[in-house]
GROMACS .gro file of C-alpha atoms in nm:
model
  502
    1UNK     CA    1   2.705   0.389   1.823
    2UNK     CA    2   2.793   0.202   1.498
    3UNK     CA    3   2.444  -0.009   1.352
    4UNK     CA    4   2.457  -0.343   1.468
    5UNK     CA    5   2.412  -0.627   1.262
    6UNK     CA    6   2.166  -0.805   1.329
    7UNK     CA    7   1.823  -0.684   1.154
    8UNK     CA    8   1.619  -0.632   1.489
    9UNK     CA    9   1.927  -0.542   1.677
   10UNK     CA   10   1.950  -0.189   1.391
   11UNK     CA   11   1.519  -0.141   1.402
   12UNK     CA   12   1.574  -0.093   1.727
   13UNK     CA   13   1.852   0.082   1.734
   14UNK     CA   14   1.775   0.312   1.419
   15UNK     CA   15   1.430   0.405   1.646
   16UNK     CA   16   1.729   0.574   1.892
   17UNK     CA   17   1.904   0.738   1.708
   18UNK     CA   18   1.556   0.918   1.513
   19UNK     CA   19   1.460   1.025   1.873
   20UNK     CA   20   1.801   1.123   2.026
   21UNK     CA   21   1.823   1.315   1.721
   22UNK     CA   22   1.483   1.535   1.719
   23UNK     CA   23   1.573   1.556   2.125
   24UNK     CA   24   1.887   1.813   1.996
   25UNK     CA   25   1.702   1.977   1.749
   26UNK     CA   26   1.385   2.072   1.959
   27UNK     CA   27   1.680   2.202   2.276
   28UNK     CA   28   1.776   2.407   2.025
   29UNK     CA   29   2.073   2.300   1.909
   30UNK     CA   30   2.140   2.099   1.562
   31UNK     CA   31   2.311   1.741   1.537
   32UNK     CA   32   2.615   1.730   1.323
   33UNK     CA   33   2.534   1.371   1.204
   34UNK     CA   34   2.347   1.319   0.944
   35UNK     CA   35   2.025   1.131   0.986
   36UNK     CA   36   1.815   0.962   0.680
   37UNK     CA   37   1.522   0.900   0.721
   38UNK     CA   38   1.418   0.604   0.443
   39UNK     CA   39   1.012   0.515   0.427
   40UNK     CA   40   0.735   0.295   0.304
   41UNK     CA   41   0.436   0.475   0.165
   42UNK     CA   42   0.091   0.566   0.353
   43UNK     CA   43  -0.063   0.234   0.249
   44UNK     CA   44   0.207   0.026   0.483
   45UNK     CA   45   0.214  -0.283   0.274
   46UNK     CA   46   0.509  -0.561   0.340
   47UNK     CA   47   0.648  -0.498   0.027
   48UNK     CA   48   0.669  -0.116   0.196
   49UNK     CA   49   0.744  -0.227   0.539
   50UNK     CA   50   1.057  -0.458   0.415
   51UNK     CA   51   1.179  -0.242   0.096
   52UNK     CA   52   1.246   0.073   0.426
   53UNK     CA   53   1.384  -0.147   0.642
   54UNK     CA   54   1.565  -0.349   0.384
   55UNK     CA   55   1.687  -0.033   0.224
   56UNK     CA   56   1.783   0.131   0.522
   57UNK     CA   57   2.038  -0.159   0.659
   58UNK     CA   58   2.150  -0.181   0.364
   59UNK     CA   59   2.281   0.239   0.354
   60UNK     CA   60   2.366   0.252   0.762
   61UNK     CA   61   2.583  -0.022   0.645
   62UNK     CA   62   2.737   0.065   0.378
   63UNK     CA   63   2.980   0.392   0.434
   64UNK     CA   64   3.128   0.346   0.049
   65UNK     CA   65   2.777   0.284  -0.130
   66UNK     CA   66   2.664   0.598   0.059
   67UNK     CA   67   2.986   0.746  -0.080
   68UNK     CA   68   2.864   0.668  -0.429
   69UNK     CA   69   2.579   0.841  -0.355
   70UNK     CA   70   2.695   1.154  -0.113
   71UNK     CA   71   2.464   1.072   0.112
   72UNK     CA   72   2.689   1.114   0.321
   73UNK     CA   73   3.051   0.984   0.501
   74UNK     CA   74   2.840   0.996   0.906
   75UNK     CA   75   2.505   0.940   0.850
   76UNK     CA   76   2.281   0.740   0.999
   77UNK     CA   77   2.042   0.563   0.827
   78UNK     CA   78   1.698   0.441   0.986
   79UNK     CA   79   1.394   0.312   0.823
   80UNK     CA   80   1.011   0.437   0.905
   81UNK     CA   81   0.687   0.393   0.852
   82UNK     CA   82   0.463   0.599   0.746
   83UNK     CA   83   0.194   0.412   0.953
   84UNK     CA   84   0.045   0.531   1.350
   85UNK     CA   85   0.108   0.216   1.623
   86UNK     CA   86  -0.214   0.230   1.653
   87UNK     CA   87  -0.249   0.040   1.330
   88UNK     CA   88   0.022  -0.159   1.360
   89UNK     CA   89  -0.274  -0.477   1.393
   90UNK     CA   90  -0.441  -0.383   1.080
   91UNK     CA   91  -0.189  -0.519   0.880
   92UNK     CA   92  -0.220  -0.949   1.070
   93UNK     CA   93   0.084  -1.016   0.730
   94UNK     CA   94   0.311  -0.761   0.907
   95UNK     CA   95   0.277  -0.887   1.205
   96UNK     CA   96   0.281  -1.221   1.146
   97UNK     CA   97   0.611  -1.119   0.982
   98UNK     CA   98   0.747  -0.940   1.223
   99UNK     CA   99   0.714  -1.191   1.521
  100UNK     CA  100   0.868  -1.512   1.327
  101UNK     CA  101   1.200  -1.244   1.260
  102UNK     CA  102   1.183  -1.123   1.607
  103UNK     CA  103   1.135  -0.759   1.541
  104UNK     CA  104   0.932  -0.615   1.868
  105UNK     CA  105   0.639  -0.384   1.685
  106UNK     CA  106   0.716  -0.105   1.917
  107UNK     CA  107   1.136  -0.080   1.831
  108UNK     CA  108   1.010   0.009   1.466
  109UNK     CA  109   1.000   0.377   1.471
  110UNK     CA  110   0.631   0.508   1.355
  111UNK     CA  111   0.492   0.764   1.198
  112UNK     CA  112   0.336   0.892   1.535
  113UNK     CA  113   0.718   0.889   1.708
  114UNK     CA  114   0.818   1.102   1.615
  115UNK     CA  115   0.593   1.427   1.792
  116UNK     CA  116   0.638   1.605   1.546
  117UNK     CA  117   0.429   1.799   1.245
  118UNK     CA  118   0.570   1.618   0.942
  119UNK     CA  119   0.416   1.864   0.724
  120UNK     CA  120   0.554   2.262   0.898
  121UNK     CA  121   0.772   2.131   1.131
  122UNK     CA  122   1.186   2.216   1.087
  123UNK     CA  123   1.285   1.901   1.250
  124UNK     CA  124   1.237   1.743   0.992
  125UNK     CA  125   1.446   1.947   0.793
  126UNK     CA  126   1.819   2.041   0.612
  127UNK     CA  127   1.930   2.283   0.847
  128UNK     CA  128   1.849   2.057   1.094
  129UNK     CA  129   2.100   1.774   0.986
  130UNK     CA  130   1.796   1.520   0.840
  131UNK     CA  131   1.704   1.450   0.444
  132UNK     CA  132   1.391   1.144   0.337
  133UNK     CA  133   1.409   0.920   0.100
  134UNK     CA  134   1.127   0.700  -0.071
  135UNK     CA  135   1.033   0.368  -0.134
  136UNK     CA  136   0.775   0.233  -0.281
  137UNK     CA  137   0.603   0.578  -0.400
  138UNK     CA  138   0.812   0.807  -0.619
  139UNK     CA  139   0.701   1.127  -0.411
  140UNK     CA  140   0.640   1.292  -0.090
  141UNK     CA  141   0.259   1.284   0.041
  142UNK     CA  142   0.115   1.473   0.093
  143UNK     CA  143   0.118   1.453   0.502
  144UNK     CA  144   0.488   1.534   0.403
  145UNK     CA  145   0.364   1.818   0.147
  146UNK     CA  146   0.403   1.688  -0.170
  147UNK     CA  147   0.584   1.720  -0.493
  148UNK     CA  148   0.578   2.063  -0.404
  149UNK     CA  149   0.711   2.109  -0.106
  150UNK     CA  150   0.974   2.339  -0.051
  151UNK     CA  151   1.325   2.192  -0.077
  152UNK     CA  152   1.442   2.423   0.200
  153UNK     CA  153   1.198   2.262   0.419
  154UNK     CA  154   1.185   1.900   0.285
  155UNK     CA  155   1.530   1.749   0.173
  156UNK     CA  156   1.418   1.421  -0.066
  157UNK     CA  157   1.789   1.248  -0.135
  158UNK     CA  158   1.635   0.885  -0.230
  159UNK     CA  159   1.340   0.720  -0.378
  160UNK     CA  160   1.341   0.390  -0.506
  161UNK     CA  161   0.975   0.284  -0.657
  162UNK     CA  162   0.814   0.063  -0.945
  163UNK     CA  163   0.559   0.329  -0.959
  164UNK     CA  164   0.432   0.540  -1.195
  165UNK     CA  165   0.694   0.774  -1.271
  166UNK     CA  166   0.605   1.159  -1.148
  167UNK     CA  167   0.913   1.373  -1.217
  168UNK     CA  168   0.921   1.476  -0.845
  169UNK     CA  169   1.195   1.550  -0.655
  170UNK     CA  170   1.402   1.524  -0.981
  171UNK     CA  171   1.823   1.639  -0.797
  172UNK     CA  172   1.746   1.312  -0.555
  173UNK     CA  173   2.123   1.121  -0.620
  174UNK     CA  174   1.959   0.794  -0.524
  175UNK     CA  175   1.690   0.764  -0.730
  176UNK     CA  176   1.572   0.452  -1.011
  177UNK     CA  177   1.214   0.481  -1.090
  178UNK     CA  178   1.064   0.158  -1.294
  179UNK     CA  179   0.705   0.264  -1.435
  180UNK     CA  180   0.448  -0.027  -1.417
  181UNK     CA  181   0.345   0.150  -1.777
  182UNK     CA  182   0.722   0.099  -1.977
  183UNK     CA  183   0.922  -0.087  -1.693
  184UNK     CA  184   0.725  -0.303  -1.480
  185UNK     CA  185   0.824  -0.496  -1.175
  186UNK     CA  186   0.641  -0.713  -0.939
  187UNK     CA  187   0.794  -0.517  -0.585
  188UNK     CA  188   1.017  -0.269  -0.493
  189UNK     CA  189   1.181  -0.583  -0.232
  190UNK     CA  190   1.308  -0.689  -0.544
  191UNK     CA  191   1.517  -0.367  -0.671
  192UNK     CA  192   1.591  -0.263  -0.328
  193UNK     CA  193   1.830  -0.618  -0.316
  194UNK     CA  194   1.935  -0.629  -0.692
  195UNK     CA  195   2.138  -0.264  -0.492
  196UNK     CA  196   2.215  -0.483  -0.212
  197UNK     CA  197   2.380  -0.805  -0.544
  198UNK     CA  198   2.536  -0.540  -0.739
  199UNK     CA  199   2.695  -0.292  -0.437
  200UNK     CA  200   2.887  -0.637  -0.380
  201UNK     CA  201   2.637  -0.673  -0.029
  202UNK     CA  202   2.444  -0.985   0.132
  203UNK     CA  203   2.219  -0.877   0.326
  204UNK     CA  204   2.102  -1.112   0.722
  205UNK     CA  205   1.919  -1.395   0.765
  206UNK     CA  206   1.632  -1.194   0.899
  207UNK     CA  207   1.692  -0.943   0.661
  208UNK     CA  208   1.707  -1.159   0.323
  209UNK     CA  209   1.309  -1.353   0.476
  210UNK     CA  210   1.191  -0.956   0.470
  211UNK     CA  211   1.285  -0.900   0.131
  212UNK     CA  212   1.207  -1.259   0.040
  213UNK     CA  213   0.821  -1.281   0.184
  214UNK     CA  214   0.767  -0.861   0.086
  215UNK     CA  215   0.886  -1.079  -0.316
  216UNK     CA  216   0.631  -1.394  -0.281
  217UNK     CA  217   0.349  -1.163  -0.139
  218UNK     CA  218   0.343  -0.911  -0.407
  219UNK     CA  219   0.405  -1.130  -0.708
  220UNK     CA  220   0.229  -1.470  -0.576
  221UNK     CA  221   0.547  -1.657  -0.522
  222UNK     CA  222   0.705  -1.484  -0.849
  223UNK     CA  223   0.417  -1.608  -1.135
  224UNK     CA  224   0.596  -1.437  -1.476
  225UNK     CA  225   0.463  -1.143  -1.696
  226UNK     CA  226   0.208  -1.120  -1.816
  227UNK     CA  227   0.014  -1.363  -1.661
  228UNK     CA  228   0.176  -1.313  -1.290
  229UNK     CA  229   0.369  -0.934  -1.172
  230UNK     CA  230   0.698  -1.064  -1.158
  231UNK     CA  231   0.984  -1.013  -1.383
  232UNK     CA  232   1.253  -1.086  -1.450
  233UNK     CA  233   1.383  -0.852  -1.122
  234UNK     CA  234   1.198  -0.996  -0.932
  235UNK     CA  235   1.332  -1.312  -1.078
  236UNK     CA  236   1.651  -1.233  -1.000
  237UNK     CA  237   1.624  -1.115  -0.584
  238UNK     CA  238   1.414  -1.413  -0.592
  239UNK     CA  239   1.723  -1.569  -0.677
  240UNK     CA  240   1.993  -1.352  -0.441
  241UNK     CA  241   1.819  -1.332  -0.136
  242UNK     CA  242   1.697  -1.744  -0.144
  243UNK     CA  243   2.004  -1.873  -0.053
  244UNK     CA  244   2.065  -1.677   0.205
  245UNK     CA  245   1.665  -1.738   0.409
  246UNK     CA  246   1.566  -1.943   0.618
  247UNK     CA  247   1.368  -2.095   0.251
  248UNK     CA  248   1.673  -2.188   0.059
  249UNK     CA  249   1.607  -2.599   0.187
  250UNK     CA  250   1.274  -2.786   0.182
  251UNK     CA  251   1.354  -2.886   0.549
  252UNK     CA  252   1.440  -2.466   0.674
  253UNK     CA  253   1.057  -2.396   0.489
  254UNK     CA  254   0.850  -2.612   0.655
  255UNK     CA  255   0.996  -2.533   0.949
  256UNK     CA  256   0.944  -2.149   0.921
  257UNK     CA  257   0.591  -2.282   0.793
  258UNK     CA  258   0.502  -2.522   1.131
  259UNK     CA  259   0.688  -2.185   1.297
  260UNK     CA  260   0.447  -1.920   1.186
  261UNK     CA  261   0.108  -2.191   1.134
  262UNK     CA  262   0.185  -2.208   1.627
  263UNK     CA  263   0.223  -1.772   1.594
  264UNK     CA  264  -0.171  -1.717   1.368
  265UNK     CA  265  -0.351  -1.780   1.683
  266UNK     CA  266  -0.220  -1.442   1.866
  267UNK     CA  267  -0.342  -1.305   1.547
  268UNK     CA  268  -0.618  -1.020   1.512
  269UNK     CA  269  -0.809  -1.185   1.257
  270UNK     CA  270  -0.706  -1.514   1.413
  271UNK     CA  271  -1.066  -1.658   1.531
  272UNK     CA  272  -1.250  -1.936   1.340
  273UNK     CA  273  -0.945  -1.967   1.064
  274UNK     CA  274  -0.884  -2.237   0.914
  275UNK     CA  275  -0.580  -2.184   0.673
  276UNK     CA  276  -0.505  -2.376   0.407
  277UNK     CA  277  -0.111  -2.406   0.293
  278UNK     CA  278  -0.185  -2.696   0.093
  279UNK     CA  279   0.008  -2.676  -0.275
  280UNK     CA  280   0.077  -2.859  -0.626
  281UNK     CA  281   0.375  -2.618  -0.746
  282UNK     CA  282   0.622  -2.730  -0.944
  283UNK     CA  283   0.858  -2.366  -0.930
  284UNK     CA  284   1.003  -2.253  -0.596
  285UNK     CA  285   0.835  -2.506  -0.433
  286UNK     CA  286   1.084  -2.354  -0.069
  287UNK     CA  287   0.826  -2.070  -0.076
  288UNK     CA  288   0.489  -2.118  -0.220
  289UNK     CA  289   0.296  -2.299   0.127
  290UNK     CA  290   0.499  -1.891   0.279
  291UNK     CA  291   0.303  -1.733  -0.011
  292UNK     CA  292   0.014  -1.832  -0.031
  293UNK     CA  293  -0.037  -1.851   0.354
  294UNK     CA  294   0.066  -1.488   0.348
  295UNK     CA  295  -0.197  -1.381   0.099
  296UNK     CA  296  -0.448  -1.561   0.300
  297UNK     CA  297  -0.361  -1.442   0.614
  298UNK     CA  298  -0.334  -1.081   0.412
  299UNK     CA  299  -0.679  -1.214   0.251
  300UNK     CA  300  -0.917  -1.184   0.587
  301UNK     CA  301  -0.993  -0.880   0.743
  302UNK     CA  302  -1.261  -1.012   0.962
  303UNK     CA  303  -1.102  -0.799   1.277
  304UNK     CA  304  -1.209  -0.493   1.055
  305UNK     CA  305  -1.493  -0.244   1.061
  306UNK     CA  306  -1.611  -0.031   0.731
  307UNK     CA  307  -1.329   0.177   0.929
  308UNK     CA  308  -1.126  -0.035   0.878
  309UNK     CA  309  -1.102  -0.162   0.545
  310UNK     CA  310  -1.064   0.194   0.405
  311UNK     CA  311  -0.827   0.257   0.661
  312UNK     CA  312  -0.597  -0.006   0.568
  313UNK     CA  313  -0.441  -0.018   0.232
  314UNK     CA  314  -0.482   0.347   0.184
  315UNK     CA  315  -0.308   0.613   0.019
  316UNK     CA  316  -0.361   0.955  -0.063
  317UNK     CA  317  -0.252   1.252  -0.313
  318UNK     CA  318  -0.314   1.570  -0.415
  319UNK     CA  319  -0.390   1.677  -0.783
  320UNK     CA  320  -0.317   2.081  -0.861
  321UNK     CA  321  -0.572   2.208  -1.127
  322UNK     CA  322  -0.682   2.529  -1.229
  323UNK     CA  323  -0.977   2.477  -0.978
  324UNK     CA  324  -0.741   2.457  -0.730
  325UNK     CA  325  -0.579   2.129  -0.481
  326UNK     CA  326  -0.819   1.842  -0.510
  327UNK     CA  327  -0.710   1.554  -0.256
  328UNK     CA  328  -0.822   1.169  -0.301
  329UNK     CA  329  -0.735   0.891  -0.129
  330UNK     CA  330  -0.777   0.541  -0.257
  331UNK     CA  331  -0.795   0.274  -0.088
  332UNK     CA  332  -0.784  -0.147  -0.142
  333UNK     CA  333  -0.993  -0.404  -0.041
  334UNK     CA  334  -1.003  -0.742  -0.040
  335UNK     CA  335  -1.395  -0.765  -0.035
  336UNK     CA  336  -1.700  -0.796  -0.272
  337UNK     CA  337  -1.924  -0.458  -0.199
  338UNK     CA  338  -2.140  -0.793  -0.126
  339UNK     CA  339  -1.891  -0.921   0.166
  340UNK     CA  340  -1.899  -0.553   0.337
  341UNK     CA  341  -2.213  -0.418   0.323
  342UNK     CA  342  -2.392  -0.752   0.465
  343UNK     CA  343  -2.110  -0.795   0.721
  344UNK     CA  344  -2.101  -1.113   0.647
  345UNK     CA  345  -1.690  -1.174   0.577
  346UNK     CA  346  -1.659  -1.087   0.926
  347UNK     CA  347  -1.858  -1.389   1.019
  348UNK     CA  348  -1.630  -1.592   0.729
  349UNK     CA  349  -1.966  -1.691   0.569
  350UNK     CA  350  -2.091  -1.612   0.218
  351UNK     CA  351  -2.281  -1.296   0.215
  352UNK     CA  352  -2.671  -1.485   0.217
  353UNK     CA  353  -2.945  -1.276   0.017
  354UNK     CA  354  -3.143  -1.047   0.164
  355UNK     CA  355  -3.438  -0.772   0.174
  356UNK     CA  356  -3.490  -0.440  -0.047
  357UNK     CA  357  -3.563  -0.288   0.329
  358UNK     CA  358  -3.206  -0.440   0.403
  359UNK     CA  359  -2.994  -0.421   0.150
  360UNK     CA  360  -3.091  -0.017   0.166
  361UNK     CA  361  -3.060   0.016   0.511
  362UNK     CA  362  -2.637  -0.191   0.378
  363UNK     CA  363  -2.591   0.079   0.152
  364UNK     CA  364  -2.677   0.405   0.390
  365UNK     CA  365  -2.489   0.294   0.620
  366UNK     CA  366  -2.236   0.241   0.378
  367UNK     CA  367  -2.255   0.620   0.221
  368UNK     CA  368  -2.237   0.819   0.536
  369UNK     CA  369  -1.956   0.547   0.663
  370UNK     CA  370  -1.735   0.636   0.375
  371UNK     CA  371  -1.862   1.026   0.364
  372UNK     CA  372  -1.708   1.029   0.795
  373UNK     CA  373  -1.409   0.859   0.673
  374UNK     CA  374  -1.367   1.207   0.334
  375UNK     CA  375  -1.446   1.466   0.589
  376UNK     CA  376  -1.196   1.254   0.868
  377UNK     CA  377  -0.850   1.279   0.592
  378UNK     CA  378  -0.966   1.635   0.424
  379UNK     CA  379  -1.095   1.434   0.119
  380UNK     CA  380  -1.231   1.573  -0.165
  381UNK     CA  381  -1.266   1.254  -0.378
  382UNK     CA  382  -1.267   0.886  -0.216
  383UNK     CA  383  -1.233   0.580  -0.446
  384UNK     CA  384  -1.278   0.246  -0.323
  385UNK     CA  385  -1.113  -0.046  -0.501
  386UNK     CA  386  -1.279  -0.412  -0.353
  387UNK     CA  387  -1.145  -0.663  -0.502
  388UNK     CA  388  -1.232  -1.079  -0.461
  389UNK     CA  389  -1.265  -1.419  -0.600
  390UNK     CA  390  -1.623  -1.621  -0.717
  391UNK     CA  391  -1.779  -1.922  -0.821
  392UNK     CA  392  -1.813  -1.906  -1.237
  393UNK     CA  393  -1.949  -2.238  -1.375
  394UNK     CA  394  -1.710  -2.419  -1.163
  395UNK     CA  395  -1.396  -2.211  -1.120
  396UNK     CA  396  -1.315  -1.976  -0.932
  397UNK     CA  397  -1.302  -1.647  -1.083
  398UNK     CA  398  -1.104  -1.293  -0.982
  399UNK     CA  399  -1.312  -1.022  -1.004
  400UNK     CA  400  -1.243  -0.646  -0.918
  401UNK     CA  401  -1.546  -0.326  -0.828
  402UNK     CA  402  -1.493   0.054  -0.861
  403UNK     CA  403  -1.688   0.272  -0.654
  404UNK     CA  404  -1.607   0.606  -0.579
  405UNK     CA  405  -1.744   0.970  -0.310
  406UNK     CA  406  -1.701   1.263  -0.491
  407UNK     CA  407  -1.680   1.663  -0.379
  408UNK     CA  408  -1.462   1.822  -0.590
  409UNK     CA  409  -1.549   2.129  -0.752
  410UNK     CA  410  -1.801   2.149  -0.955
  411UNK     CA  411  -1.988   1.888  -0.825
  412UNK     CA  412  -2.240   1.735  -1.045
  413UNK     CA  413  -2.163   1.799  -1.438
  414UNK     CA  414  -1.732   1.742  -1.288
  415UNK     CA  415  -1.797   1.404  -1.153
  416UNK     CA  416  -1.989   1.320  -1.486
  417UNK     CA  417  -1.702   1.444  -1.675
  418UNK     CA  418  -1.434   1.259  -1.458
  419UNK     CA  419  -1.690   0.955  -1.499
  420UNK     CA  420  -1.692   0.927  -1.842
  421UNK     CA  421  -1.325   0.973  -1.856
  422UNK     CA  422  -1.286   0.688  -1.667
  423UNK     CA  423  -1.510   0.456  -1.814
  424UNK     CA  424  -1.308   0.564  -2.193
  425UNK     CA  425  -0.988   0.491  -2.035
  426UNK     CA  426  -0.775   0.279  -2.241
  427UNK     CA  427  -0.984   0.337  -2.532
  428UNK     CA  428  -0.964   0.491  -2.925
  429UNK     CA  429  -1.007   0.859  -2.862
  430UNK     CA  430  -0.939   0.908  -2.483
  431UNK     CA  431  -0.746   1.086  -2.359
  432UNK     CA  432  -0.468   0.765  -2.314
  433UNK     CA  433  -0.575   0.499  -2.594
  434UNK     CA  434  -0.272   0.291  -2.516
  435UNK     CA  435  -0.318   0.304  -2.124
  436UNK     CA  436  -0.494  -0.001  -1.931
  437UNK     CA  437  -0.850   0.054  -2.045
  438UNK     CA  438  -1.038  -0.041  -1.680
  439UNK     CA  439  -1.350  -0.229  -1.898
  440UNK     CA  440  -1.577  -0.095  -1.609
  441UNK     CA  441  -1.950  -0.181  -1.623
  442UNK     CA  442  -2.281  -0.230  -1.411
  443UNK     CA  443  -2.258  -0.307  -1.095
  444UNK     CA  444  -2.471  -0.645  -0.929
  445UNK     CA  445  -2.369  -0.792  -0.671
  446UNK     CA  446  -2.362  -1.159  -0.502
  447UNK     CA  447  -2.716  -1.149  -0.266
  448UNK     CA  448  -3.048  -1.214  -0.472
  449UNK     CA  449  -3.257  -0.940  -0.338
  450UNK     CA  450  -3.659  -1.131  -0.495
  451UNK     CA  451  -3.464  -1.315  -0.703
  452UNK     CA  452  -3.202  -1.046  -0.872
  453UNK     CA  453  -2.865  -0.952  -0.875
  454UNK     CA  454  -2.870  -0.656  -0.584
  455UNK     CA  455  -2.783  -0.357  -0.796
  456UNK     CA  456  -2.675   0.046  -0.639
  457UNK     CA  457  -2.918   0.164  -0.325
  458UNK     CA  458  -2.939   0.515  -0.218
  459UNK     CA  459  -2.762   0.704  -0.565
  460UNK     CA  460  -3.006   0.861  -0.724
  461UNK     CA  461  -3.013   0.902  -1.122
  462UNK     CA  462  -2.729   1.214  -1.085
  463UNK     CA  463  -2.531   1.002  -0.822
  464UNK     CA  464  -2.650   1.233  -0.636
  465UNK     CA  465  -2.557   1.055  -0.311
  466UNK     CA  466  -2.920   0.985  -0.133
  467UNK     CA  467  -2.760   1.121   0.235
  468UNK     CA  468  -2.760   1.451   0.399
  469UNK     CA  469  -2.497   1.746   0.372
  470UNK     CA  470  -2.326   2.024   0.348
  471UNK     CA  471  -2.323   2.006  -0.035
  472UNK     CA  472  -2.412   1.766  -0.278
  473UNK     CA  473  -2.211   1.479  -0.298
  474UNK     CA  474  -2.218   1.224  -0.584
  475UNK     CA  475  -2.066   0.837  -0.607
  476UNK     CA  476  -2.096   0.525  -0.850
  477UNK     CA  477  -2.024   0.152  -0.800
  478UNK     CA  478  -1.936  -0.023  -1.086
  479UNK     CA  479  -1.739  -0.446  -1.163
  480UNK     CA  480  -1.421  -0.365  -1.345
  481UNK     CA  481  -1.340  -0.583  -1.547
  482UNK     CA  482  -0.993  -0.604  -1.605
  483UNK     CA  483  -0.862  -0.817  -1.334
  484UNK     CA  484  -0.546  -0.691  -1.295
  485UNK     CA  485  -0.574  -0.241  -1.362
  486UNK     CA  486  -0.500  -0.231  -0.902
  487UNK     CA  487  -0.429   0.117  -0.830
  488UNK     CA  488  -0.098   0.115  -0.990
  489UNK     CA  489  -0.308   0.190  -1.277
  490UNK     CA  490  -0.645   0.326  -1.143
  491UNK     CA  491  -0.409   0.610  -0.939
  492UNK     CA  492  -0.272   0.820  -1.274
  493UNK     CA  493  -0.452   0.753  -1.463
  494UNK     CA  494  -0.782   0.988  -1.231
  495UNK     CA  495  -0.492   1.231  -1.195
  496UNK     CA  496  -0.430   1.275  -1.478
  497UNK     CA  497  -0.836   1.332  -1.592
  498UNK     CA  498  -0.863   1.575  -1.276
  499UNK     CA  499  -0.624   1.743  -1.451
  500UNK     CA  500  -0.845   1.765  -1.764
  501UNK     CA  501  -1.148   1.825  -1.640
  502UNK     CA  502  -1.077   2.049  -1.393
   0.00000   0.00000   0.00000
């Protein structure tokens, strides 16, 4: 059965083909038809989901393109989201887009639908005629075995990504990596869109909307470098997709956004929220309101507790050091720590002034929850990157914080050394003197306690977290002065530092 032409029908078909392939393998039959699973990253953001669906759709429908990259003349190409089905609702911006495009969430292939151990199962191996594609990440995640996975167990044939080059899976047949350090691209969906253009293909209407939504969300409606994240690649993709989308005219765009606003009331985080869709855009006007609306929906995380906030946008990586494997997770959270600790975000309120006793209890609860989270996910290090805006001298300013909990080898000494290298990162004499400077400073919260701004609680003088644990763990919370240094900057920095220290 050939893949259907419409995106919703294709997504449904892809899940069916995958489950039939796995059923055959489980019954001891090696499927005749090759299965190429194109997966997004483990954070599961809109760019990741759109890129997985977009690239798999393109390769599934264009036999000549598959032949060009030796991906199989008669292959089924399917998208996979590395998000458990029950967690799909955590990303309300994704859910809104799926609903607008007629994609049933039940039809999306999620990681737990596979029903096998993705790390060790032979059902996902080349022996069972399965290979893998990666979008929005440059190497297999630890759940799949990571960069050191045996090629006889996992075969990576495709990589399309805009993160730092990791030197992994160098034999992938289609391999496009645009590293932010030397060739930045705002969205992986832009790279996928340009593959459509370069191969002479036109995405169907719903797929054009999906890819365009990811691009305008990630680039804040194509704000160009250096002020924004968009590059010439993103702009070219935007211009290519626009005529095929719901945003080709002001009238069609207004109709699309109007319907989206009606659907907002069905989202898990919709209660008590008023979205501001006013805009004074002078460029890319037809997508300006949609970009702003998506960003607001994404930033509204009132429906999530601390566990949900940590899980919603997290990536896990393994670092192989002389001390053995160190696993860390980095969670991006669109909140200030003060709003998070106080729970004010759940009432859509600003953090209010508080007392020493209240803040001590809040910080203790936070450290306990983060430590439990580390144990649940098997992490040696947990990093949280809160980002938010606050008023300063009458202007709304972007802010970033940096929090880390450390339970890796060599304890307090290694923690202190790692922290010192992070603070020096990008400075002359550091491990990476030409890298992006993080500008880490002492943390001060938004709340006042006895007339002074809140400070970190629950840490000893050496950074040891003051909660009962089987072995000492260490923590820090800092203000990050460079608000442009996101996870794409912090993660490779931490990898290099851990390899150096440990």
